[in-house]
């Protein structure tokens, strides 16, 4: 047939030989010949039984001859046909056809888009190398049209989404082409690539422009891109192979002094399952005349399970540097058959630049796997002839079936056993009258499946919807249990506290404070002075909630207004920047009451390391409170733009901080938190994004992180809204909704970790939000499977021990803020 001729022609074509060669990896994956089962083809809708998704097979005429989504397709519609390929696949070509139905049909899709997913949960949109997502489809009902995917996709699930400009009926038949993705890699993370601007040459852009994960804080994570697209770079990195997009396109490259003083590039790789790795191949440029060399050495660490620590023993490999031959090459690194689900490698610079164009992994595959593998290949070559069942397979098939049955028996046994253990555990935990305790046990077995987890969090999402602000969460604590119940089990000294929404109206936070008499809130309770509203000059909006906004303003004449001994820094006659929280005029009376309460609480706070309430405007609407604002912005921003001080940073004038600056910052935060803790205030969202700092590196703890879009990825989303800073939260806050000073201590540990990684990375950056919650379950179970944050290279060992104590499962094992302050302070004086 024409298709076979076509495939043969393609097989003749030559191209750069990567580990997977896209030019040869073009086998039909089984829509036409039914190796893909009906059950694995689904759709968003179907018009009739006879145009269901199972009829979307290229060149076949069963049913009414194609899949057709229900009704007319409108330009705004997003109907799709979904194919589960059953395993990770390197997908290179998509073929489509319309509904011909032996000359009675005439529907087809003129254009379509692709979505894909490696795990069936997280969907990504495919785009070509120029950033276009829409592909040309069919022009009639019978000719099949082939589209090459540049870049190819590594995926298990694919969605074809027909696109139309006019309202019309569409029908599709499809085939997918590619080959199995034997590497098993599902994501890599790396520092982002850089620009090379040598005098006299064009600028080379060495970024990973097809990366399909997250790009944040100068790192890439959670996706794959140019290092796995099968295209290897040329000897001259300025020359690109097929895509004349820009010089340096084929390479991802880094400069040796841009990543701090480490002298290496760290990458992490996550795989679909545990594998025994024999080697790693890195295709690297070696144009030494331009300062580019292969790496001098590499060290790799292994993690057998995702929820586990890195094994102490690493594999190190020194390369033989080559100063004669400038050609780009594959460097093979032996991995000694180490077992891993995840690998972290450090590639050490041998020169100013290091550039990679492709990375691949070789892993031992067990007997049965090799067998199915070869079987698949023969199948794909003989696409249209149906293979008779191979007798040689029968014993293996029987073996597999017996294994599966045995596994099922074991799983059933484990489930029964777990139910028993959970019952016992339930009895162990005291104060079980609190409905929140139930939630753990309901949720626990579900952690395996994040989709289920989301559905099982109705309390969380309801409270998120119900709250007045950008995502207050503690409301149910207040209404559903008395403080006594909430804090009974392990924090008796909180028994007298009440939880009040402090930031609830305009911001996001709640503090727990000593019980207030709510009914007696009048002007005389507010100790802050009334400031003339017209002297506040709006500069910028910092954030907003449902009933209010936070503005950055200039306050004219504020130092004079506050008088002698005012807490403001000397501004040499310039006007003072302040943060102004303002309640909208249409706020409910409840919100208004909360706002006044918030003012009352804030006006009690008086500590050099806590943001201070300066004055208020409450004599007329809208109600305002004016707090300090710090000119250096927040600590996260500040640190992420700096490197650790060294001769290199001095010589090149790179903004830097010293280790003792970092320690000084840590002490200040512990001091501020010590003050809050002494008043029984619970902050709930301690993180570097909530610490502001001035020119002299004085830190003040504030709380408006969540209302700024900049940091939205730090918060877990429920139904699209950022709500919980789960990466900073103690396990009991996530599972039980309990926020105490001890959970603030946990967050302090994470904040320290951020400081000593210079905020270059989000905590647990390799874990998705769902995996972070799964990890929380491991913290609760405490069976040694929980992942801790790694020790930052800059961090003294004694300090890392302190962090680890902050993340103790049992609250009494965590230090107090007083203890933390005492432990940290001596470090600064050294
Ligand atoms: C395709 O993926 C994008 C995200 O990349 C998503 O917004 C969109 O809803 C997806 N469409 C379908 C039909 O899955
Ligand atoms: C990579 O660099 C090019 C050229 O500088 C730029 O146009 C492109 O947007 C960048 N891509 C990404 C993903 O950063
Ligand atoms: C990896 O190797 C060990 C022995 O070294 C073996 O027991 C195990 O089955 C292997 N695992 C895989 C996935 O091949
Ligand atoms: C890093 O680059 C500098 C020049 O910018 C060079 O002097 C130094 O030797 C390089 N470091 C390594 C480890 O090659
Ligand atoms: C097709 O199958 C036959 C056996 O049925 C085999 O001899 C032949 O090599 C196969 N063709 C390809 C291209 O694998």
CSV table of N, CA and C in Angstrom, one decimal, residues 612-679:
chain,number,residue,atom,x,y,z
A,612,UNK,N,5.5,46.4,61.4
A,612,UNK,CA,4.8,47.2,62.4
A,612,UNK,C,3.6,47.9,61.8
A,613,UNK,N,2.5,48.0,62.6
A,613,UNK,CA,1.4,48.8,62.2
A,613,UNK,C,1.7,50.3,62.5
A,614,UNK,N,1.7,51.2,61.6
A,614,UNK,CA,2.1,52.5,61.8
A,614,UNK,C,1.0,53.4,62.2
A,615,UNK,N,-0.1,53.3,61.4
A,615,UNK,CA,-1.2,54.2,61.7
A,615,UNK,C,-2.4,53.6,61.0
A,616,UNK,N,-3.6,54.2,61.2
A,616,UNK,CA,-4.8,53.7,60.6
A,616,UNK,C,-5.6,54.8,60.0
A,617,UNK,N,-6.6,54.5,59.1
A,617,UNK,CA,-7.6,55.5,58.7
A,617,UNK,C,-8.9,54.8,59.0
A,618,UNK,N,-9.5,55.0,60.1
A,618,UNK,CA,-10.8,54.3,60.4
A,618,UNK,C,-11.9,55.3,60.8
A,619,UNK,N,-11.7,56.6,60.7
A,619,UNK,CA,-12.7,57.5,61.0
A,619,UNK,C,-13.8,57.6,59.9
A,620,UNK,N,-13.3,57.2,58.6
A,620,UNK,CA,-14.3,57.2,57.5
A,620,UNK,C,-14.0,56.0,56.7
A,621,UNK,N,-14.9,55.6,55.8
A,621,UNK,CA,-14.7,54.5,54.9
A,621,UNK,C,-13.8,55.0,53.7
A,622,UNK,N,-13.1,54.2,53.0
A,622,UNK,CA,-12.8,52.8,53.4
A,622,UNK,C,-11.8,52.7,54.5
A,623,UNK,N,-12.0,51.7,55.4
A,623,UNK,CA,-11.0,51.5,56.5
A,623,UNK,C,-9.6,51.1,55.9
A,624,UNK,N,-8.6,51.7,56.5
A,624,UNK,CA,-7.2,51.3,56.1
A,624,UNK,C,-6.4,51.0,57.3
A,625,UNK,N,-5.4,50.2,57.1
A,625,UNK,CA,-4.3,50.1,58.0
A,625,UNK,C,-3.0,50.3,57.3
A,626,UNK,N,-2.1,51.0,57.9
A,626,UNK,CA,-0.8,51.4,57.2
A,626,UNK,C,0.3,50.7,58.0
A,627,UNK,N,1.0,49.8,57.3
A,627,UNK,CA,2.2,49.1,57.9
A,627,UNK,C,3.5,49.5,57.2
A,628,UNK,N,4.6,49.1,57.8
A,628,UNK,CA,5.9,49.4,57.2
A,628,UNK,C,6.0,48.6,55.9
A,629,UNK,N,6.8,49.2,55.0
A,629,UNK,CA,7.2,48.5,53.9
A,629,UNK,C,8.7,48.6,53.7
A,630,UNK,N,9.4,47.6,53.2
A,630,UNK,CA,10.8,47.6,53.2
A,630,UNK,C,11.4,47.7,51.8
A,631,UNK,N,12.4,48.6,51.7
A,631,UNK,CA,12.8,48.9,50.3
A,631,UNK,C,13.5,47.8,49.6
A,632,UNK,N,14.1,46.8,50.3
A,632,UNK,CA,14.8,45.8,49.6
A,632,UNK,C,13.9,44.6,49.1
A,633,UNK,N,12.6,44.8,49.3
A,633,UNK,CA,11.7,43.8,48.9
A,633,UNK,C,11.7,42.5,49.8
A,634,UNK,N,11.4,41.4,49.3
A,634,UNK,CA,11.3,40.2,50.1
A,634,UNK,C,12.6,39.4,50.0
A,635,UNK,N,12.8,38.6,51.0
A,635,UNK,CA,14.0,37.8,51.1
A,635,UNK,C,14.2,36.8,50.0
A,636,UNK,N,13.1,36.3,49.5
A,636,UNK,CA,13.2,35.3,48.4
A,636,UNK,C,13.8,35.9,47.2
A,637,UNK,N,13.2,37.1,46.8
A,637,UNK,CA,13.7,37.8,45.6
A,637,UNK,C,15.1,38.2,45.8
A,638,UNK,N,15.4,38.7,47.0
A,638,UNK,CA,16.8,39.2,47.3
A,638,UNK,C,17.8,38.1,47.1
A,639,UNK,N,17.6,37.0,47.8
A,639,UNK,CA,18.6,35.9,47.7
A,639,UNK,C,18.7,35.2,46.3
A,640,UNK,N,17.5,35.1,45.7
A,640,UNK,CA,17.6,34.4,44.4
A,640,UNK,C,18.4,35.2,43.4
A,641,UNK,N,18.5,36.5,43.6
A,641,UNK,CA,19.3,37.2,42.6
A,641,UNK,C,20.8,37.3,43.0
A,642,UNK,N,21.2,36.6,44.1
A,642,UNK,CA,22.6,36.7,44.5
A,642,UNK,C,23.3,35.3,44.5
A,643,UNK,N,24.6,35.4,44.5
A,643,UNK,CA,25.4,34.2,44.7
A,643,UNK,C,26.2,34.3,46.0
A,644,UNK,N,26.8,33.2,46.4
A,644,UNK,CA,27.6,33.3,47.7
A,644,UNK,C,28.9,34.0,47.4
A,645,UNK,N,29.3,34.8,48.3
A,645,UNK,CA,30.5,35.7,48.2
A,645,UNK,C,31.7,34.9,47.9
A,646,UNK,N,32.5,35.3,46.9
A,646,UNK,CA,33.7,34.6,46.6
A,646,UNK,C,34.6,35.5,45.8
A,647,UNK,N,35.8,35.1,45.5
A,647,UNK,CA,36.7,35.9,44.8
A,647,UNK,C,36.1,36.1,43.4
A,648,UNK,N,35.4,35.1,42.9
A,648,UNK,CA,34.8,35.2,41.6
A,648,UNK,C,33.7,36.3,41.5
A,649,UNK,N,32.9,36.3,42.6
A,649,UNK,CA,31.8,37.4,42.6
A,649,UNK,C,32.4,38.7,42.7
A,650,UNK,N,33.5,38.8,43.5
A,650,UNK,CA,34.2,40.1,43.7
A,650,UNK,C,34.8,40.6,42.4
A,651,UNK,N,35.5,39.7,41.7
A,651,UNK,CA,36.1,40.1,40.5
A,651,UNK,C,35.1,40.5,39.4
A,652,UNK,N,34.0,39.8,39.4
A,652,UNK,CA,33.0,40.1,38.3
A,652,UNK,C,31.9,41.0,38.7
A,653,UNK,N,32.0,41.5,40.0
A,653,UNK,CA,30.9,42.4,40.4
A,653,UNK,C,29.6,41.8,40.4
A,654,UNK,N,29.5,40.5,40.8
A,654,UNK,CA,28.2,39.8,40.8
A,654,UNK,C,27.6,40.1,42.2
A,655,UNK,N,26.3,40.4,42.3
A,655,UNK,CA,25.7,40.7,43.6
A,655,UNK,C,25.9,39.4,44.5
A,656,UNK,N,26.3,39.6,45.7
A,656,UNK,CA,26.6,38.4,46.5
A,656,UNK,C,26.2,38.6,48.0
A,657,UNK,N,26.1,37.5,48.7
A,657,UNK,CA,25.9,37.6,50.2
A,657,UNK,C,26.9,36.6,50.8
A,658,UNK,N,27.3,36.9,52.0
A,658,UNK,CA,28.2,36.0,52.7
A,658,UNK,C,27.5,35.0,53.6
A,659,UNK,N,28.2,34.0,54.0
A,659,UNK,CA,27.6,33.0,54.9
A,659,UNK,C,27.1,33.6,56.2
A,660,UNK,N,27.9,34.6,56.7
A,660,UNK,CA,27.5,35.2,57.9
A,660,UNK,C,26.3,36.1,57.7
A,661,UNK,N,26.1,36.7,56.5
A,661,UNK,CA,24.8,37.4,56.3
A,661,UNK,C,23.7,36.4,56.4
A,662,UNK,N,23.8,35.2,55.8
A,662,UNK,CA,22.7,34.2,55.9
A,662,UNK,C,22.4,33.9,57.3
A,663,UNK,N,23.5,33.7,58.1
A,663,UNK,CA,23.2,33.3,59.5
A,663,UNK,C,22.5,34.5,60.3
A,664,UNK,N,23.0,35.7,60.0
A,664,UNK,CA,22.4,36.8,60.6
A,664,UNK,C,20.9,36.9,60.3
A,665,UNK,N,20.5,36.6,59.0
A,665,UNK,CA,19.1,36.6,58.6
A,665,UNK,C,18.4,35.5,59.4
A,666,UNK,N,19.0,34.4,59.5
A,666,UNK,CA,18.3,33.3,60.2
A,666,UNK,C,18.0,33.7,61.7
A,667,UNK,N,19.0,34.3,62.3
A,667,UNK,CA,18.8,34.7,63.7
A,667,UNK,C,17.7,35.7,63.8
A,668,UNK,N,17.6,36.6,62.9
A,668,UNK,CA,16.5,37.6,63.0
A,668,UNK,C,15.2,37.0,62.9
A,669,UNK,N,15.1,36.1,61.9
A,669,UNK,CA,13.7,35.4,61.8
A,669,UNK,C,13.4,34.7,63.0
A,670,UNK,N,14.4,33.9,63.6
A,670,UNK,CA,14.0,33.2,64.8
A,670,UNK,C,13.7,34.1,65.9
A,671,UNK,N,14.3,35.3,65.9
A,671,UNK,CA,14.0,36.3,67.0
A,671,UNK,C,12.6,36.8,66.9
A,672,UNK,N,12.2,37.1,65.6
A,672,UNK,CA,10.8,37.6,65.4
A,672,UNK,C,9.8,36.6,65.7
A,673,UNK,N,10.1,35.3,65.4
A,673,UNK,CA,9.1,34.2,65.6
A,673,UNK,C,9.1,33.9,67.1
A,674,UNK,N,10.2,34.1,67.8
A,674,UNK,CA,10.2,33.9,69.3
A,674,UNK,C,9.3,34.9,69.9
A,675,UNK,N,9.3,36.1,69.4
A,675,UNK,CA,8.3,37.1,69.9
A,675,UNK,C,6.9,36.7,69.7
A,676,UNK,N,6.6,36.3,68.4
A,676,UNK,CA,5.2,35.9,68.1
A,676,UNK,C,4.8,34.7,69.0
A,677,UNK,N,5.7,33.7,69.2
A,677,UNK,CA,5.4,32.6,70.0
A,677,UNK,C,5.1,32.9,71.4
A,678,UNK,N,5.9,33.9,71.9
A,678,UNK,CA,5.7,34.3,73.3
A,678,UNK,C,4.3,34.9,73.5
A,679,UNK,N,3.7,35.4,72.5
A,679,UNK,CA,2.3,35.9,72.6
A,679,UNK,C,1.3,34.9,72.1
